[in-house]
């Protein structure tokens, strides 16, 4: 199944939750709507599912306009964060429920439910009740239940949102493998950037009801189209710099030359792991002093004061930090290997 969304708009009273949203999802693609709480992601998903109707815009599925078609006829499967299983039904009956309401006979629906239980890695648990499963297992059952009627499209709204960080990670790689196997067109909603970057063929970053950027995960991270995307996806140093003699400066750091009038104010974003830190001057020639060190496991986060009023954060691999003898108060030399400049603040 492929989807084409054109100029979708949804208002709740005088509040615009979805504002002129257009995008496509190709057959077998895994696409993610990523954005902060309240940015309109779930509303877009609910509009595609047919649980809400848009004020304007078109939703096409396989080239056919389904904008006014009721939810039952849209052939979509959903999994929501709190899409509770039916407590009084066994796992098998939960998965087979959608087939039962469609009048599929018992032997067929039970065989199908067992096959799906196997697919989600829970064979043998068919007679258990939902309360006898862990949170992660329950979400996998919810997914099996959504897949049972063989939808052409899978809609996932923060499906792992209620689970702890480790379990989320586990289920994420499990979902990725599952998608590689079944290749079902999937649209995921999440505010978790790692989840979006790891799982998706394409990420749509949403902010205040609009799509800020639509791109492959790597491009979202490496080439943020807007300042919002630069700040929302990945950690960043954000500084407000000034153009002098055609060059962008922030304290002792220089970020290249631009054809903009002197005195223009710009915003520069650079990621902590795009700061190269050395013990001796060389390629890195801006001097600074380490003011704090945070151990993050595989990396260390260093706060480096370049001069009064100009402090940056750098992430260096823990091994490199140890080898270079980085300690509080040590003088180091830095260079910023990659930065993103946004000309949005007007003139000084
Ligand atoms: P979250 O991650 O918190 O679920 P979201 O990006 O999915 O956020 P939506 O749930 O789509 O955001 O909500 C977008 C905005 O629309 C929010 O400000 C929300 O309060 C508002 N909204 C959503 N549904 C309704 C509704 N039925 N009535 C009124 N306002 C609503």
mmCIF file of N, CA and C and ligand atoms in Angstrom, residues 12-13 15-18 35-44 46 52 157-158 189-191 206, ligand 1:
data_model
loop_
_atom_site.group_PDB
_atom_site.id
_atom_site.type_symbol
_atom_site.label_atom_id
_atom_site.label_comp_id
_atom_site.label_asym_id
_atom_site.label_seq_id
_atom_site.Cartn_x
_atom_site.Cartn_y
_atom_site.Cartn_z
ATOM 1 N N UNK A 12 -8.827 22.312 15.740
ATOM 2 C CA UNK A 12 -9.679 22.015 16.892
ATOM 3 C C UNK A 12 -10.107 23.382 17.405
ATOM 4 N N UNK A 13 -11.358 23.741 17.242
ATOM 5 C CA UNK A 13 -11.861 25.113 17.449
ATOM 6 C C UNK A 13 -10.972 26.078 16.671
ATOM 7 N N UNK A 15 -7.744 26.381 17.078
ATOM 8 C CA UNK A 15 -6.344 25.940 17.130
ATOM 9 C C UNK A 15 -6.050 25.020 15.944
ATOM 10 N N UNK A 16 -4.971 25.345 15.207
ATOM 11 C CA UNK A 16 -4.621 24.510 14.052
ATOM 12 C C UNK A 16 -3.607 23.449 14.483
ATOM 13 N N UNK A 17 -4.062 22.204 14.567
ATOM 14 C CA UNK A 17 -3.175 21.114 15.018
ATOM 15 C C UNK A 17 -2.341 20.581 13.868
ATOM 16 N N UNK A 18 -2.914 20.571 12.656
ATOM 17 C CA UNK A 18 -2.189 20.102 11.467
ATOM 18 C C UNK A 18 -2.359 21.176 10.403
ATOM 19 N N UNK A 35 8.655 14.520 16.395
ATOM 20 C CA UNK A 35 8.457 15.911 16.809
ATOM 21 C C UNK A 35 8.136 15.971 18.281
ATOM 22 N N UNK A 36 8.181 17.172 18.855
ATOM 23 C CA UNK A 36 7.879 17.308 20.282
ATOM 24 C C UNK A 36 6.395 17.094 20.555
ATOM 25 N N UNK A 37 6.068 16.970 21.811
ATOM 26 C CA UNK A 37 4.683 16.803 22.239
ATOM 27 C C UNK A 37 3.846 17.979 21.730
ATOM 28 N N UNK A 38 2.694 17.641 21.160
ATOM 29 C CA UNK A 38 1.795 18.712 20.710
ATOM 30 C C UNK A 38 2.081 19.206 19.305
ATOM 31 N N UNK A 39 3.030 18.583 18.593
ATOM 32 C CA UNK A 39 3.382 19.093 17.260
ATOM 33 C C UNK A 39 2.409 18.618 16.180
ATOM 34 N N UNK A 40 1.488 17.717 16.532
ATOM 35 C CA UNK A 40 0.457 17.312 15.578
ATOM 36 C C UNK A 40 0.659 15.933 14.966
ATOM 37 N N UNK A 41 1.664 15.199 15.439
ATOM 38 C CA UNK A 41 1.978 13.880 14.860
ATOM 39 C C UNK A 41 0.804 12.906 14.958
ATOM 40 N N UNK A 42 0.284 12.769 16.180
ATOM 41 C CA UNK A 42 -0.797 11.786 16.377
ATOM 42 C C UNK A 42 -2.030 12.178 15.582
ATOM 43 N N UNK A 43 -2.272 13.472 15.465
ATOM 44 C CA UNK A 43 -3.447 13.908 14.701
ATOM 45 C C UNK A 43 -3.301 13.490 13.238
ATOM 46 N N UNK A 44 -2.091 13.623 12.684
ATOM 47 C CA UNK A 44 -1.878 13.183 11.296
ATOM 48 C C UNK A 44 -2.175 11.684 11.182
ATOM 49 N N UNK A 46 -4.093 9.848 13.093
ATOM 50 C CA UNK A 46 -5.525 9.595 13.271
ATOM 51 C C UNK A 46 -6.330 9.999 12.030
ATOM 52 N N UNK A 52 -10.254 10.661 12.677
ATOM 53 C CA UNK A 52 -10.611 12.092 12.658
ATOM 54 C C UNK A 52 -10.825 12.435 11.196
ATOM 55 N N UNK A 157 1.598 4.413 17.020
ATOM 56 C CA UNK A 157 1.682 5.683 17.749
ATOM 57 C C UNK A 157 2.390 5.449 19.079
ATOM 58 N N UNK A 158 3.655 5.833 19.149
ATOM 59 C CA UNK A 158 4.485 5.637 20.348
ATOM 60 C C UNK A 158 4.279 4.233 20.921
ATOM 61 N N UNK A 189 4.776 7.130 14.809
ATOM 62 C CA UNK A 189 4.829 8.429 15.472
ATOM 63 C C UNK A 189 5.687 8.294 16.720
ATOM 64 N N UNK A 190 6.661 9.172 16.871
ATOM 65 C CA UNK A 190 7.479 9.135 18.083
ATOM 66 C C UNK A 190 8.070 10.506 18.376
ATOM 67 N N UNK A 191 8.429 10.732 19.662
ATOM 68 C CA UNK A 191 9.187 11.942 19.972
ATOM 69 C C UNK A 191 10.631 11.559 20.274
ATOM 70 N N UNK A 206 8.228 17.167 12.608
ATOM 71 C CA UNK A 206 7.075 18.072 12.744
ATOM 72 C C UNK A 206 7.274 19.079 13.862
HETATM 73 P P1 LIG B 1 2.073 13.894 21.744
HETATM 74 O O1 LIG B 1 3.417 13.360 21.406
HETATM 75 O O2 LIG B 1 2.030 14.619 23.051
HETATM 76 O O3 LIG B 1 0.957 12.923 21.536
HETATM 77 P P2 LIG B 1 1.487 15.018 19.149
HETATM 78 O O4 LIG B 1 2.588 15.649 18.374
HETATM 79 O O5 LIG B 1 1.071 13.665 18.747
HETATM 80 O O6 LIG B 1 1.819 15.088 20.679
HETATM 81 P P3 LIG B 1 -1.260 15.735 18.790
HETATM 82 O O7 LIG B 1 -1.763 14.699 19.736
HETATM 83 O O8 LIG B 1 -1.448 15.499 17.348
HETATM 84 O O9 LIG B 1 0.283 16.028 19.066
HETATM 85 O O10 LIG B 1 -1.888 17.115 19.198
HETATM 86 C C1 LIG B 1 -1.584 18.329 18.508
HETATM 87 C C2 LIG B 1 -2.314 19.458 19.184
HETATM 88 O O11 LIG B 1 -3.717 19.326 18.958
HETATM 89 C C3 LIG B 1 -2.130 19.508 20.687
HETATM 90 O O12 LIG B 1 -1.977 20.849 21.080
HETATM 91 C C4 LIG B 1 -3.408 18.944 21.242
HETATM 92 O O13 LIG B 1 -3.729 19.504 22.491
HETATM 93 C C5 LIG B 1 -4.418 19.309 20.176
HETATM 94 N N1 LIG B 1 -5.487 18.315 20.087
HETATM 95 C C6 LIG B 1 -5.346 17.024 19.740
HETATM 96 N N2 LIG B 1 -6.526 16.381 19.729
HETATM 97 C C7 LIG B 1 -7.440 17.296 20.120
HETATM 98 C C8 LIG B 1 -8.855 17.273 20.341
HETATM 99 N N3 LIG B 1 -9.564 16.162 20.117
HETATM 100 N N4 LIG B 1 -9.448 18.403 20.731
HETATM 101 C C9 LIG B 1 -8.751 19.536 20.912
HETATM 102 N N5 LIG B 1 -7.412 19.637 20.737
HETATM 103 C C10 LIG B 1 -6.777 18.542 20.357
#
